[in-house]
Structures are given as C-alpha cells and as structure tokens.
Coordinates of C-alpha atoms in Angstrom, one line a residue:
M1 CA 8.9 -3.7 -1.3
Q2 CA 8.4 -1.1 -4.0
L3 CA 5.7 1.5 -3.5
I4 CA 4.8 2.0 -7.2
N5 CA 4.3 -0.8 -9.6
R6 CA 6.8 0.0 -12.3
V7 CA 4.8 0.1 -15.5
K8 CA 6.9 -0.7 -18.6
F9 CA 5.2 1.7 -21.0
G10 CA 5.5 0.5 -24.6
S11 CA 6.6 -3.1 -23.7
N12 CA 3.1 -4.3 -24.5
L13 CA 1.3 -1.1 -25.5
R14 CA -1.1 -2.4 -28.1
G15 CA -2.2 -5.4 -26.0
D16 CA -2.6 -3.3 -22.8
L17 CA -4.7 -0.6 -24.5
F18 CA -7.0 -3.2 -26.1
G19 CA -7.2 -5.2 -22.9
G20 CA -8.0 -2.1 -20.9
L21 CA -10.6 -1.0 -23.4
T22 CA -12.3 -4.5 -23.4
A23 CA -12.2 -4.6 -19.6
A24 CA -13.8 -1.2 -19.4
I25 CA -16.6 -2.3 -21.7
V26 CA -17.3 -5.2 -19.4
A27 CA -16.9 -3.1 -16.3
L28 CA -19.4 -0.3 -17.3
P29 CA -22.7 -2.2 -16.9
L30 CA -21.4 -4.0 -13.9
A31 CA -20.3 -0.8 -12.2
L32 CA -23.6 0.8 -12.9
A33 CA -25.5 -2.3 -11.6
F34 CA -23.3 -2.6 -8.4
G35 CA -23.8 1.1 -7.7
V36 CA -27.6 0.8 -7.9
A37 CA -27.6 -2.4 -5.9
S38 CA -25.5 -0.9 -3.1
G39 CA -28.0 1.9 -2.5
A40 CA -25.5 4.7 -3.2
G41 CA -26.4 5.1 -6.9
A42 CA -24.9 4.2 -10.2
I43 CA -22.3 7.0 -10.0
A44 CA -20.8 5.4 -6.9
G45 CA -20.2 2.2 -8.8
L46 CA -18.5 4.1 -11.6
Y47 CA -16.3 6.1 -9.2
G48 CA -15.4 2.9 -7.4
A49 CA -14.4 1.3 -10.7
I50 CA -12.4 4.4 -11.7
F51 CA -10.4 4.9 -8.5
T52 CA -9.8 1.3 -7.4
G53 CA -9.1 0.3 -11.0
F54 CA -6.5 3.1 -11.5
F55 CA -4.7 3.1 -8.2
A56 CA -4.8 -0.6 -7.5
A57 CA -3.1 -1.1 -11.0
L58 CA -0.6 1.6 -10.4
F59 CA 0.5 0.5 -6.9
G60 CA -0.5 -3.2 -7.0
G61 CA 1.5 -6.3 -7.3
T62 CA -0.5 -8.2 -10.0
P63 CA 0.3 -6.4 -13.3
S64 CA -2.6 -7.9 -15.3
Q65 CA -5.3 -7.5 -12.6
V66 CA -8.3 -5.3 -13.1
S67 CA -10.0 -4.0 -10.0
G68 CA -13.4 -2.6 -9.3
P69 CA -16.6 -3.1 -7.4
T70 CA -17.5 -6.8 -6.9
G71 CA -20.5 -8.8 -5.8
P72 CA -19.3 -9.6 -2.3
M73 CA -18.1 -6.1 -1.6
T74 CA -21.4 -4.6 -2.9
V75 CA -23.4 -6.8 -0.7
V76 CA -21.5 -5.7 2.4
M77 CA -21.8 -2.0 1.3
A78 CA -25.5 -2.3 0.8
T79 CA -25.7 -3.4 4.5
V80 CA -23.4 -0.6 5.6
F81 CA -25.4 2.1 3.7
A82 CA -28.7 0.8 4.9
K83 CA -27.7 0.7 8.6
L84 CA -25.7 3.9 8.8
I85 CA -28.2 6.0 6.8
A86 CA -31.1 4.6 8.8
E87 CA -29.5 5.6 12.1
N88 CA -27.9 8.8 10.8
P89 CA -30.0 10.2 8.0
E90 CA -27.9 13.3 7.5
S91 CA -24.4 11.9 7.9
G92 CA -24.9 8.2 7.3
M93 CA -23.6 8.3 3.7
A94 CA -20.4 10.2 4.7
M95 CA -19.9 7.7 7.5
A96 CA -20.3 4.8 5.0
F97 CA -17.6 6.2 2.8
T98 CA -15.4 6.7 5.9
A99 CA -15.7 2.9 6.4
V100 CA -14.5 2.5 2.8
M101 CA -11.5 4.7 3.5
L102 CA -10.7 2.7 6.7
S103 CA -10.8 -0.5 4.7
G104 CA -8.1 1.0 2.4
V105 CA -6.0 1.9 5.4
F106 CA -6.4 -1.6 6.9
Q107 CA -5.4 -3.2 3.6
I108 CA -2.2 -1.0 3.4
L109 CA -1.4 -2.2 7.0
F110 CA -2.0 -5.8 5.9
G111 CA 0.6 -5.3 3.2
L112 CA 3.1 -3.5 5.3
L113 CA 2.8 -6.2 8.0
R114 CA 3.2 -8.9 5.3
L115 CA -0.1 -10.6 6.0
G116 CA -0.9 -11.5 2.4
Q117 CA 0.6 -14.9 2.7
F118 CA -1.8 -15.8 5.6
I119 CA -5.0 -14.2 4.3
T120 CA -5.5 -16.8 1.5
L121 CA -5.2 -19.7 4.1
M122 CA -8.9 -19.5 4.6
P123 CA -10.4 -23.0 4.2
Y124 CA -12.0 -23.5 0.9
T125 CA -15.2 -24.8 2.5
V126 CA -15.6 -21.4 4.2
I127 CA -14.8 -19.5 1.0
S128 CA -17.2 -21.6 -1.1
G129 CA -20.1 -21.3 1.4
F130 CA -19.5 -17.6 1.8
M131 CA -19.3 -16.9 -1.9
S132 CA -22.3 -19.1 -2.6
G133 CA -24.2 -17.2 0.1
I134 CA -23.3 -13.9 -1.5
G135 CA -24.6 -15.2 -4.9
I136 CA -27.9 -16.1 -3.3
I137 CA -28.2 -12.7 -1.6
I138 CA -27.6 -10.9 -5.0
I139 CA -30.2 -13.1 -6.7
D140 CA -32.8 -12.6 -3.9
L141 CA -32.3 -8.8 -3.7
Q142 CA -32.5 -8.4 -7.5
L143 CA -35.7 -10.4 -8.2
A144 CA -38.0 -7.5 -7.2
P145 CA -36.2 -4.9 -9.4
L146 CA -36.3 -7.4 -12.2
L147 CA -40.1 -7.3 -12.0
G148 CA -40.2 -3.5 -11.8
H149 CA -40.4 -3.2 -8.0
P150 CA -38.1 -1.3 -5.6
A151 CA -35.0 -3.2 -4.4
Q152 CA -34.8 -4.3 -0.8
S153 CA -31.7 -4.1 1.4
D154 CA -32.5 -7.2 3.5
V155 CA -32.7 -10.8 2.4
V156 CA -35.6 -11.8 4.6
V157 CA -37.6 -8.7 3.6
G158 CA -36.8 -9.4 0.0
L159 CA -38.2 -12.9 0.4
Q160 CA -41.3 -11.6 2.1
K161 CA -41.9 -9.0 -0.7
L162 CA -41.3 -11.5 -3.5
P163 CA -44.8 -13.0 -3.7
E164 CA -46.3 -9.5 -4.0
A165 CA -43.8 -8.6 -6.8
L166 CA -44.6 -11.9 -8.6
A167 CA -48.3 -11.2 -8.3
N168 CA -48.1 -7.6 -9.5
P169 CA -45.2 -7.2 -11.9
N170 CA -44.6 -4.1 -14.0
P171 CA -45.1 -5.7 -17.4
A172 CA -42.7 -3.5 -19.4
A173 CA -40.0 -3.7 -16.7
A174 CA -40.4 -7.5 -16.3
G175 CA -40.3 -8.0 -20.1
L176 CA -37.0 -6.1 -20.3
G177 CA -35.6 -8.0 -17.3
I178 CA -36.5 -11.3 -18.9
L179 CA -35.0 -10.2 -22.2
T180 CA -31.8 -9.2 -20.4
L181 CA -31.5 -12.7 -18.9
V182 CA -32.0 -14.2 -22.3
I183 CA -29.2 -12.1 -23.8
V184 CA -26.7 -12.5 -20.9
F185 CA -27.1 -16.3 -20.9
G186 CA -27.6 -16.8 -24.6
W187 CA -25.0 -14.5 -26.1
S188 CA -22.0 -16.7 -26.4
G189 CA -19.3 -18.0 -28.8
R190 CA -17.0 -15.8 -30.9
L191 CA -19.4 -12.8 -30.7
A192 CA -19.2 -12.8 -26.9
R193 CA -15.4 -12.4 -27.1
I194 CA -15.8 -9.3 -29.2
V195 CA -18.7 -7.7 -27.4
P196 CA -19.5 -9.0 -23.9
S197 CA -23.1 -10.1 -23.2
P198 CA -23.7 -7.6 -20.4
L199 CA -22.9 -4.7 -22.7
V200 CA -25.2 -6.1 -25.4
A201 CA -28.0 -6.5 -23.0
L202 CA -27.5 -3.0 -21.7
I203 CA -27.5 -1.4 -25.1
V204 CA -30.3 -3.5 -26.7
C205 CA -32.7 -3.4 -23.7
T206 CA -32.1 0.3 -23.0
A207 CA -32.8 1.2 -26.6
I208 CA -36.0 -0.8 -26.6
S209 CA -37.2 0.9 -23.4
A210 CA -36.5 4.3 -24.8
L211 CA -38.1 3.7 -28.2
V212 CA -41.0 1.4 -27.3
F213 CA -41.8 2.6 -23.7
P214 CA -40.7 6.2 -23.6
D215 CA -43.5 7.3 -21.3
S216 CA -43.9 4.2 -19.2
T217 CA -43.4 3.9 -15.4
I218 CA -40.3 1.7 -15.8
P219 CA -37.9 2.6 -12.9
R220 CA -34.7 4.0 -14.5
I221 CA -31.3 5.2 -13.3
G222 CA -31.8 8.8 -14.2
E223 CA -29.0 11.2 -15.1
I224 CA -25.8 10.7 -13.2
P225 CA -23.6 13.6 -12.1
Q226 CA -21.0 14.6 -14.7
G227 CA -17.6 16.0 -14.0
F228 CA -15.0 15.3 -11.3
P229 CA -16.4 14.0 -8.0
E230 CA -16.3 16.0 -4.9
L231 CA -14.2 15.0 -1.9
Q232 CA -16.0 13.1 0.9
W233 CA -14.1 14.0 4.0
P234 CA -14.0 11.3 6.7
Q235 CA -16.8 11.6 9.2
L236 CA -17.1 9.7 12.5
N237 CA -19.9 9.5 15.0
L238 CA -18.4 8.6 18.4
N239 CA -21.4 6.4 19.2
Q240 CA -20.8 4.3 16.1
V241 CA -17.0 4.3 15.9
K242 CA -17.0 0.6 16.7
D243 CA -19.5 -0.2 13.9
I244 CA -17.6 1.9 11.3
V245 CA -14.2 0.3 12.2
G246 CA -15.8 -3.1 12.2
Y247 CA -17.2 -2.5 8.7
G248 CA -13.9 -1.2 7.5
L249 CA -12.0 -4.2 8.8
M250 CA -14.6 -6.6 7.2
L251 CA -14.4 -4.8 3.8
A252 CA -10.6 -4.9 4.0
T253 CA -10.4 -8.6 4.8
L254 CA -13.0 -9.5 2.2
G255 CA -11.4 -7.3 -0.4
A256 CA -8.0 -8.8 0.4
I257 CA -9.2 -12.4 0.0
D258 CA -11.1 -11.6 -3.2
S259 CA -8.1 -9.7 -4.7
L260 CA -5.5 -12.3 -3.8
L261 CA -7.6 -15.2 -5.1
T262 CA -8.0 -13.3 -8.4
S263 CA -4.2 -12.7 -8.4
L264 CA -3.8 -16.5 -8.3
V265 CA -6.1 -16.8 -11.3
A266 CA -4.1 -14.2 -13.1
D267 CA -0.8 -16.0 -12.3
N268 CA -2.2 -19.3 -13.7
I269 CA -3.2 -17.6 -17.0
T270 CA -0.1 -15.4 -17.5
R271 CA 2.5 -17.9 -16.0
T272 CA 3.7 -15.2 -13.7
R273 CA 3.9 -14.7 -9.9
H274 CA 2.3 -11.8 -8.1
D275 CA 3.5 -9.9 -5.1
S276 CA 0.8 -10.4 -2.4
E277 CA 2.0 -7.7 -0.1
Q278 CA 2.4 -5.1 -2.9
E279 CA -1.1 -6.1 -4.1
L280 CA -2.6 -5.4 -0.7
I281 CA -1.0 -2.0 -0.6
G282 CA -2.3 -1.2 -4.1
Q283 CA -5.8 -2.3 -3.2
G284 CA -5.6 -0.3 0.0
I285 CA -4.6 2.9 -1.8
G286 CA -7.3 2.3 -4.4
N287 CA -10.0 1.9 -1.8
L288 CA -8.8 4.8 0.2
M289 CA -9.0 7.0 -2.9
S290 CA -12.4 5.6 -3.8
G291 CA -13.9 6.3 -0.4
L292 CA -12.4 9.8 -0.5
F293 CA -14.2 10.5 -3.7
G294 CA -17.5 8.8 -2.9
G295 CA -16.9 5.5 -4.7
L296 CA -17.7 1.9 -3.8
P297 CA -14.9 -0.3 -2.4
G298 CA -13.4 -2.6 -4.9
A299 CA -11.2 -5.7 -5.3
G300 CA -9.6 -7.7 -8.0
A301 CA -12.4 -8.7 -10.3
T302 CA -11.9 -12.2 -11.7
M303 CA -14.0 -11.9 -14.9
R304 CA -12.6 -8.5 -15.8
T305 CA -9.1 -9.7 -15.2
V306 CA -9.5 -12.8 -17.3
I307 CA -11.0 -10.8 -20.1
N308 CA -8.2 -8.2 -19.9
V309 CA -5.6 -11.0 -20.2
Q310 CA -7.4 -12.7 -23.0
A311 CA -7.5 -9.4 -24.9
G312 CA -3.8 -8.9 -24.6
G313 CA -3.4 -7.0 -21.3
R314 CA -0.2 -7.9 -19.5
T315 CA 1.0 -4.8 -17.5
A316 CA -0.5 -2.4 -15.1
L317 CA -1.1 0.0 -18.0
S318 CA -4.2 -2.1 -19.0
G319 CA -5.9 -1.6 -15.6
M320 CA -5.1 2.1 -15.6
F321 CA -6.4 2.5 -19.1
H322 CA -9.6 0.7 -18.2
A323 CA -10.2 3.3 -15.4
L324 CA -9.4 6.2 -17.7
V325 CA -12.0 4.9 -20.3
L326 CA -14.6 4.8 -17.5
L327 CA -13.6 8.3 -16.4
C328 CA -14.2 9.6 -20.0
I329 CA -17.7 8.1 -19.9
V330 CA -18.4 9.9 -16.6
L331 CA -17.1 13.2 -17.9
W332 CA -18.7 13.4 -21.3
A333 CA -21.2 10.6 -21.7
G334 CA -22.9 10.4 -18.3
G335 CA -26.2 11.6 -19.8
I336 CA -26.7 8.5 -21.9
T337 CA -27.1 6.4 -18.8
A338 CA -30.3 8.2 -17.8
Q339 CA -32.6 5.8 -19.7
I340 CA -31.1 2.6 -18.4
P341 CA -33.9 0.6 -16.6
H342 CA -33.2 -0.9 -13.2
A343 CA -34.7 -4.2 -14.5
V344 CA -31.9 -4.5 -17.0
L345 CA -29.2 -4.0 -14.4
A346 CA -31.0 -6.5 -12.2
G347 CA -30.9 -9.1 -14.9
I348 CA -27.2 -8.5 -15.3
L349 CA -26.6 -8.9 -11.6
I350 CA -28.7 -12.0 -11.4
K351 CA -26.3 -13.6 -13.8
V352 CA -23.4 -12.4 -11.7
G353 CA -25.1 -14.0 -8.6
I354 CA -25.6 -17.3 -10.4
K355 CA -22.0 -17.3 -11.6
I356 CA -20.7 -16.6 -8.0
I357 CA -22.5 -19.7 -6.6
D358 CA -20.0 -22.6 -6.4
W359 CA -22.4 -25.1 -7.9
G360 CA -19.8 -27.8 -8.6
F361 CA -18.4 -27.8 -5.1
L362 CA -21.8 -27.6 -3.4
W363 CA -22.7 -30.7 -5.3
R364 CA -19.5 -32.7 -4.7
V365 CA -18.8 -31.8 -1.1
C366 CA -21.6 -34.0 0.2
Q367 CA -20.0 -36.9 -1.5
V368 CA -16.5 -36.1 -0.3
S369 CA -17.0 -35.4 3.4
M370 CA -20.0 -34.8 5.6
R371 CA -18.0 -32.6 7.9
A372 CA -16.9 -30.4 5.0
A373 CA -20.5 -30.3 3.8
I374 CA -21.7 -29.1 7.2
V375 CA -19.1 -26.3 7.3
T376 CA -19.9 -25.2 3.7
Y377 CA -23.7 -25.2 4.0
G378 CA -23.5 -23.8 7.5
V379 CA -21.5 -20.8 6.3
L380 CA -23.9 -20.4 3.4
V381 CA -26.9 -20.2 5.7
L382 CA -25.2 -17.9 8.1
T383 CA -24.1 -15.6 5.2
V384 CA -27.7 -15.4 3.8
F385 CA -29.7 -15.2 7.0
V386 CA -27.4 -13.8 9.8
D387 CA -24.5 -11.7 8.6
L388 CA -21.2 -12.0 6.7
I389 CA -18.9 -11.5 9.7
T390 CA -20.6 -14.2 11.8
A391 CA -20.5 -16.6 8.8
V392 CA -16.8 -16.2 8.2
V393 CA -15.8 -16.2 11.9
V394 CA -17.9 -19.2 12.8
G395 CA -17.1 -21.1 9.6
A396 CA -13.3 -20.5 10.0
F397 CA -13.4 -21.5 13.6
V398 CA -15.4 -24.8 13.0
A399 CA -13.3 -25.7 10.0
N400 CA -10.0 -25.1 11.8
M401 CA -11.2 -27.1 14.8
L402 CA -12.1 -30.0 12.5
T403 CA -8.7 -29.8 10.9
I404 CA -6.9 -29.7 14.2
H405 CA -8.9 -32.8 15.3
R406 CA -7.9 -34.7 12.1
L407 CA -4.2 -33.6 12.5
T408 CA -4.3 -34.6 16.2
S409 CA -5.6 -38.0 15.3
I410 CA -2.7 -38.4 12.8
Q411 CA -0.2 -37.2 15.3
V412 CA -1.5 -39.5 18.0
E413 CA -1.2 -42.5 15.6
Q414 CA 2.5 -41.6 15.1
I415 CA 3.3 -41.8 18.8
R416 CA 4.2 -45.4 19.7
A417 CA 5.4 -46.8 23.0
I418 CA 7.0 -50.2 23.4
A419 CA 8.8 -52.1 26.3
H420 CA 9.5 -55.3 24.3
P421 CA 10.7 -55.6 20.7
D422 CA 7.5 -57.2 19.5
D423 CA 5.0 -54.8 21.1
D424 CA 4.4 -52.9 17.9
P425 CA 5.5 -54.1 14.5
K426 CA 5.4 -50.5 13.1
V427 CA 8.4 -49.6 15.3
I428 CA 11.3 -50.7 13.2
L429 CA 14.4 -51.8 15.2
T430 CA 17.7 -53.0 14.1
P431 CA 18.8 -56.4 15.3
E432 CA 21.2 -54.8 17.8
E433 CA 18.4 -52.5 19.1
R434 CA 16.0 -55.4 19.5
H435 CA 18.7 -57.3 21.5
L436 CA 19.3 -54.3 23.8
L437 CA 15.6 -53.7 24.4
H438 CA 15.0 -57.4 25.0
Q439 CA 17.8 -57.3 27.7
G440 CA 15.8 -54.5 29.4
Q441 CA 13.1 -57.1 30.2
G442 CA 10.3 -54.6 30.1
R443 CA 12.1 -52.0 32.3
I444 CA 13.0 -49.8 29.4
V445 CA 10.1 -47.9 27.6
L446 CA 10.8 -46.6 24.1
I447 CA 8.5 -43.9 22.8
Q448 CA 8.9 -43.1 19.1
M449 CA 7.3 -40.0 17.5
S450 CA 7.0 -38.9 13.9
G451 CA 6.1 -35.7 12.2
P452 CA 5.4 -32.3 13.7
I453 CA 4.0 -32.5 17.3
S454 CA 1.5 -29.9 18.3
Y455 CA -0.6 -29.3 21.4
G456 CA -3.2 -31.8 20.2
A457 CA -0.8 -34.6 21.0
A458 CA 0.2 -33.4 24.4
R459 CA -2.3 -35.6 26.3
T460 CA -1.1 -38.7 24.5
I461 CA 2.6 -37.8 25.3
A462 CA 1.7 -37.3 29.0
Y463 CA 0.0 -40.7 29.1
H464 CA 2.9 -42.6 27.6
M465 CA 5.5 -40.8 29.7
G466 CA 3.5 -41.5 32.8
R467 CA 4.0 -45.2 32.5
N468 CA 6.1 -47.2 35.0
Y469 CA 9.7 -47.7 33.8
D470 CA 13.3 -47.7 35.0
A471 CA 14.5 -46.0 31.9
L472 CA 12.6 -44.0 29.3
I473 CA 13.9 -43.3 25.8
L474 CA 12.1 -40.5 23.9
D475 CA 12.9 -40.9 20.2
L476 CA 12.5 -37.6 18.3
S477 CA 14.6 -38.5 15.3
D478 CA 11.6 -38.0 12.8
V479 CA 10.2 -34.9 14.6
P480 CA 11.0 -31.7 12.7
L481 CA 9.0 -29.4 15.1
V482 CA 7.6 -29.6 18.7
G483 CA 5.0 -27.1 19.6
V484 CA 5.0 -25.1 22.8
T485 CA 2.4 -27.1 24.6
A486 CA 4.0 -30.4 23.6
S487 CA 7.4 -29.1 24.8
L488 CA 5.9 -28.0 28.1
T489 CA 4.3 -31.4 28.5
I490 CA 7.6 -33.2 27.9
A491 CA 9.4 -30.9 30.4
A492 CA 6.6 -31.4 33.0
E493 CA 6.7 -35.2 32.7
I494 CA 10.5 -35.3 33.0
E495 CA 10.3 -33.2 36.1
A496 CA 7.6 -35.3 37.6
A497 CA 9.6 -38.5 36.9
R498 CA 12.6 -37.0 38.6
R499 CA 10.5 -36.1 41.7
R500 CA 9.2 -39.7 41.8
Q501 CA 12.8 -40.9 41.4
Q502 CA 11.4 -43.1 38.7
G503 CA 14.6 -43.6 36.6
G504 CA 16.6 -42.2 33.7
I505 CA 15.1 -40.4 30.7
F506 CA 17.0 -40.1 27.4
I507 CA 16.1 -37.9 24.4
V508 CA 17.3 -39.2 21.1
G509 CA 17.8 -37.7 17.7
A510 CA 16.4 -34.3 18.4
S511 CA 17.2 -31.8 15.6
S512 CA 18.8 -28.5 16.4
K513 CA 15.5 -26.7 16.2
V514 CA 13.8 -29.2 18.5
Q515 CA 16.8 -29.1 20.9
E516 CA 16.6 -25.3 21.1
R517 CA 12.8 -25.4 21.9
L518 CA 13.4 -28.0 24.6
R519 CA 16.3 -26.1 26.1
R520 CA 14.1 -23.0 26.5
F521 CA 11.9 -25.2 28.7
R522 CA 15.0 -26.3 30.7
V523 CA 14.5 -29.9 29.7
R524 CA 18.3 -30.5 29.5
D525 CA 18.6 -29.5 33.2
V526 CA 16.5 -32.4 34.3
L527 CA 17.6 -35.1 32.0
T528 CA 19.3 -38.1 33.5
T529 CA 22.4 -37.7 31.3
G530 CA 22.3 -34.0 31.0
K531 CA 22.7 -34.4 27.3
F532 CA 20.8 -35.1 24.1
I533 CA 21.8 -38.4 22.6
P534 CA 22.3 -38.7 18.8
D535 CA 21.0 -42.2 18.1
R536 CA 18.8 -44.9 19.6
R537 CA 21.5 -47.6 20.0
T538 CA 23.5 -45.3 22.2
A539 CA 20.5 -44.5 24.3
L540 CA 19.5 -48.1 24.7
T541 CA 23.1 -49.0 25.8
A542 CA 23.1 -46.1 28.3
A543 CA 19.6 -47.1 29.6
L544 CA 20.6 -50.7 30.0
T545 CA 23.8 -49.7 31.8
L546 CA 21.8 -47.5 34.1
I547 CA 19.2 -50.1 35.2
N548 CA 21.8 -52.8 35.6
A549 CA 23.9 -50.5 37.8
A550 CA 20.8 -49.6 39.8
T551 CA 20.0 -53.3 40.4
F552 CA 23.3 -54.1 42.0
S553 CA 24.1 -50.9 43.9
Q554 CA 21.7 -49.3 46.3
G555 CA 22.0 -45.8 47.7
P556 CA 20.8 -44.3 51.0
A557 CA 17.4 -45.3 52.2
G558 CA 17.3 -48.2 49.8
Q559 CA 16.7 -46.2 46.6
P560 CA 18.6 -47.0 43.4
A561 CA 21.9 -45.1 43.3
V562 CA 21.2 -43.6 39.9
D563 CA 23.1 -40.4 40.5
S564 CA 26.3 -42.2 41.5
F565 CA 26.4 -44.0 38.1
R566 CA 25.7 -40.9 35.9
S567 CA 29.4 -40.3 35.6
Q568 CA 29.8 -43.8 34.2
I569 CA 27.6 -43.2 31.2
R570 CA 29.5 -41.6 28.4
V571 CA 27.3 -40.2 25.6
P572 CA 28.3 -37.6 23.1
N573 CA 26.8 -34.1 22.9

C-alpha cells in the first residue's frame, strides 16, 4: 500500500486544471453554506474543503475524487457543536474539532486494517433511509433561515419554530431565499454545465441584496477571517472522552461510507478501479488536518466529483488544484463574502437536501418488499427524530437479521433427508444408488445438503441427524463451506449417536476446506469408518455392509457387533 497517491503531473494537465477549477466554483457556495449550517461559521466550511480536498486527493486512492464537507457530515457536526458548546462554553469548539481529528485517525486505522472492503457492505435499505433522513433534516433546519429567522440545531425545535417563521417572515430575506430556489432549480441545460446553478444564485442574490437592500436587517455571513488558519490543538475533557470518541468514530464511519460510495461512482464514470484502503487513509489524513486547522470534516463529494470528471479531471491534481483555488479565495477574496445572506445559503442547502432524499427508492421499496420498506422508513424516522448512530445501528441489525432469516430458510430447504429412494424427488440418485438405498429397507438415512451451511441451519441438521437409523450418510458434496455452529452441531450429533450405539455414520464428498473444519471439531475421531468417503455409492455400499453384518452377528450383551466389522469395510481416504 503506497502512502502518497503518485500524481502524474502533466499527463492530463489541462483537464485536471479545468476540472479542479470547475469543482472549486461548485464547492465555494456549498462550503460556505455547510459552514454556516454546522454552527461553526462559513470559514470552517472553507477550511474543511481546502484541507480535506487537498490531502484526500494527495494521499487517497480515487484519483478523480473531490472531497469536502457534505450534507451528512455537516448534520452530524451541527449536533456535535451544539452539544459540546452547550456543555462546555469555553472549550466546546476545540473539543468538537478534536472529534474531527479523531475521525481522521480512525479512518487511517480503517485503511491500515483493510476494512474498506467491509464498510460498503451496509444494506442499501439502511443507506437509503439514512441519507433520506439526512436530507429531511437539512430541509427542516434551513426553512427558518430561508425566511430570515435564526437556524435551529434540533429537528423538533425547528419544526416547532416553523409556524412562527411562516407567520412572521423577513420579507427581503424570504424573497431572496425564494429567488435562490428558483435559480438553483431552474438554471439548467448547457449554461449549467458552464456556470453551476449554486454559484449563479450566490452571485445574483448577493448582488441584489447589496444593491437593493443595503441597509436592511437581512442576516448575512459577515466578513470571514483572511490569511492562514490557526492551529486547533486537541483538547479533551475527561468527563466527555466517551462522547468525543463516539462522535469521532461516527464521523469516521459515515465519512468512509460516503467516500467509498462516491469512489464507486467515480469508477463507473472513468472506467477505473479505486483503492479502498488507500482512499480511507487519504480521507483520514484530510480530516486530521482539517480538524487541526479548524475545518469541518469532509468526505468524497459525489456532485463535485462528477463535475470534476465531466470537466476533464482524471488525476489527483484536479482535487488538489480545487483546494488551492479555494485557498486563494480565503487569502485574498474573503471580504467579498461578507454580504452573502443566510437565506441564499439556505436556499442552496434546501436543494442539496432535496437531492439527497432517495425519492425513487422510497417510492419503489413499498412495491418490492414490505420488510425492506419497514427497515428503510424505520431508519429514516430514527435518523430524523432520534439520532444518527441509533438509526444506523438499529437499521443494520434489523436488516441483517431479516437477511439471515431469508438465507436460513433457503439453507433449510436445501437440507433433505430420505430413507427410501422415492421419499423426495428432488434428491437425485443414480440407478445403482437407488438400488442400494432400497436394499437398506429404511434402515439407512441419507441426508443431502447444498450450498454454504451457517448457524441458521444447525437446528434442522440436529433434527434430521437425531432420527432413528442403523446407518446415516451425510452428503456434503455440494457444500463449499460449513460454519462453526453447524460444524459443532454435526460433531455433537455424531458423538450422541455413538453414545446411543445407534449405528454407523458416513460423511461423503466433503471438500478439503470442509474436511479441515470438521477435523478441528474432532469429527473424524468419532466416525464409524474413521474416514471421509469420496462418493455416495461407496458410502451406501459400506452402510449396507455394516447393517447386514450387524443383523447376523451380535456382540456382548446382545448389541450389534458394529466395531468387529469396521475392519471389513474398506473405503479410500
């Protein structure tokens, strides 16, 4: 795993520079809006876009990806800022940025531990419900600023304050907010490819507010600090270490999912393949640096990445150049942002929120599966009204339990037990095998399994292996994998049968991987033959020989002399 993404300077210089410039133009209004929405101020959004954008591109594993503050990350940070500042007025801001740094450290660890391949295994029902919930939160929290009222940090409080905002809007701010919505939704076609709608709305509405309403009470951003940011050294309160670490872990996980999903989008457009582990390391370094300099956490931003690729960006240079353009704005043009109204930024964010909501899947899921619909809408409700961690954890747990239940049902259907050739037509026997099983006269039980066998099928295995028989044949020819619980069940049932002196047990067709798993549970030590048998015909012959011998030869105390005939059964290893 390489540490630095090797940028091939000059290999696509013109495309990368134009792509980075275009991405920066799109990122500017979004960074300002996300910064204001988080509660840390517009400059925090710009710092986040600069540091995550530069370092995630330099160290990441998706060359064309552009990183920066995103809607989901901003919603989480708004909660972090609100809680930590309320409980620690003097040091809460520093503690919040410490959580951002920790998120970067966690993401670096995710990459080093090669967890990238597992992070995107989250069920889509959970992702859809979560992202849609984030979109609803953004819309709810930005409705008040759109009308000229202060933003709220809580969804329920925002809903409670909404009637008052609707009844008493700031006419100038509301007018600018509505005009912003008209522009961001109406500006399309070829012009939108040249100049993105958020930038048009930002320039036009800010100019109108400055020329037409210079002395109004419209809430504005105000001047942002110019120059290089100051270091924000990590700060921990021992009483809140658990909260800060929890926020850091949540930001890391959410950012990792967001980034890797965007990486998949970039792969599809560029026909390339990203490095998940390298991407996590790059995102981690970016967030570590962003938190260290007072910026918002970031992740791979889908819209900015797509725009970068469409404009010609192909290598990491495009993402780095996008960050340098934003840095130039902070250093020399920060004063021009002072007149930007909050209502304009709210209008831009409302469009972001609407775009985040997974409208298509929310509509289709009810027609596809009621269980999937319950998970999706349940996660959505938990995201909006409880908290993000609970939503993801509960959603993933329920979705996985439903998946395990479905897989278990499939596995159980693939376990078939017969004592006569015609018991189950789905068990296909050769004419010779049918003849041998028929000669057993119901005293030989054949259990056939197919597909991977997990712990969900253990109960069914125990039921069939607990039947009365003189010889049992366990056919694992079509089983590529046996889980720990299923292996333990097989071993326990074989041992129980031996204690009951019930008869011989033969395991057929086990692959080397399955044999190794069963050997670890000492299954071979308790098998009648002491061996694994390669095919079903050999096993049926051995079983028939065993029960015939037991019929005509009795050992001490009247029990079948099975042991005395083991040496007569010759089966290959």
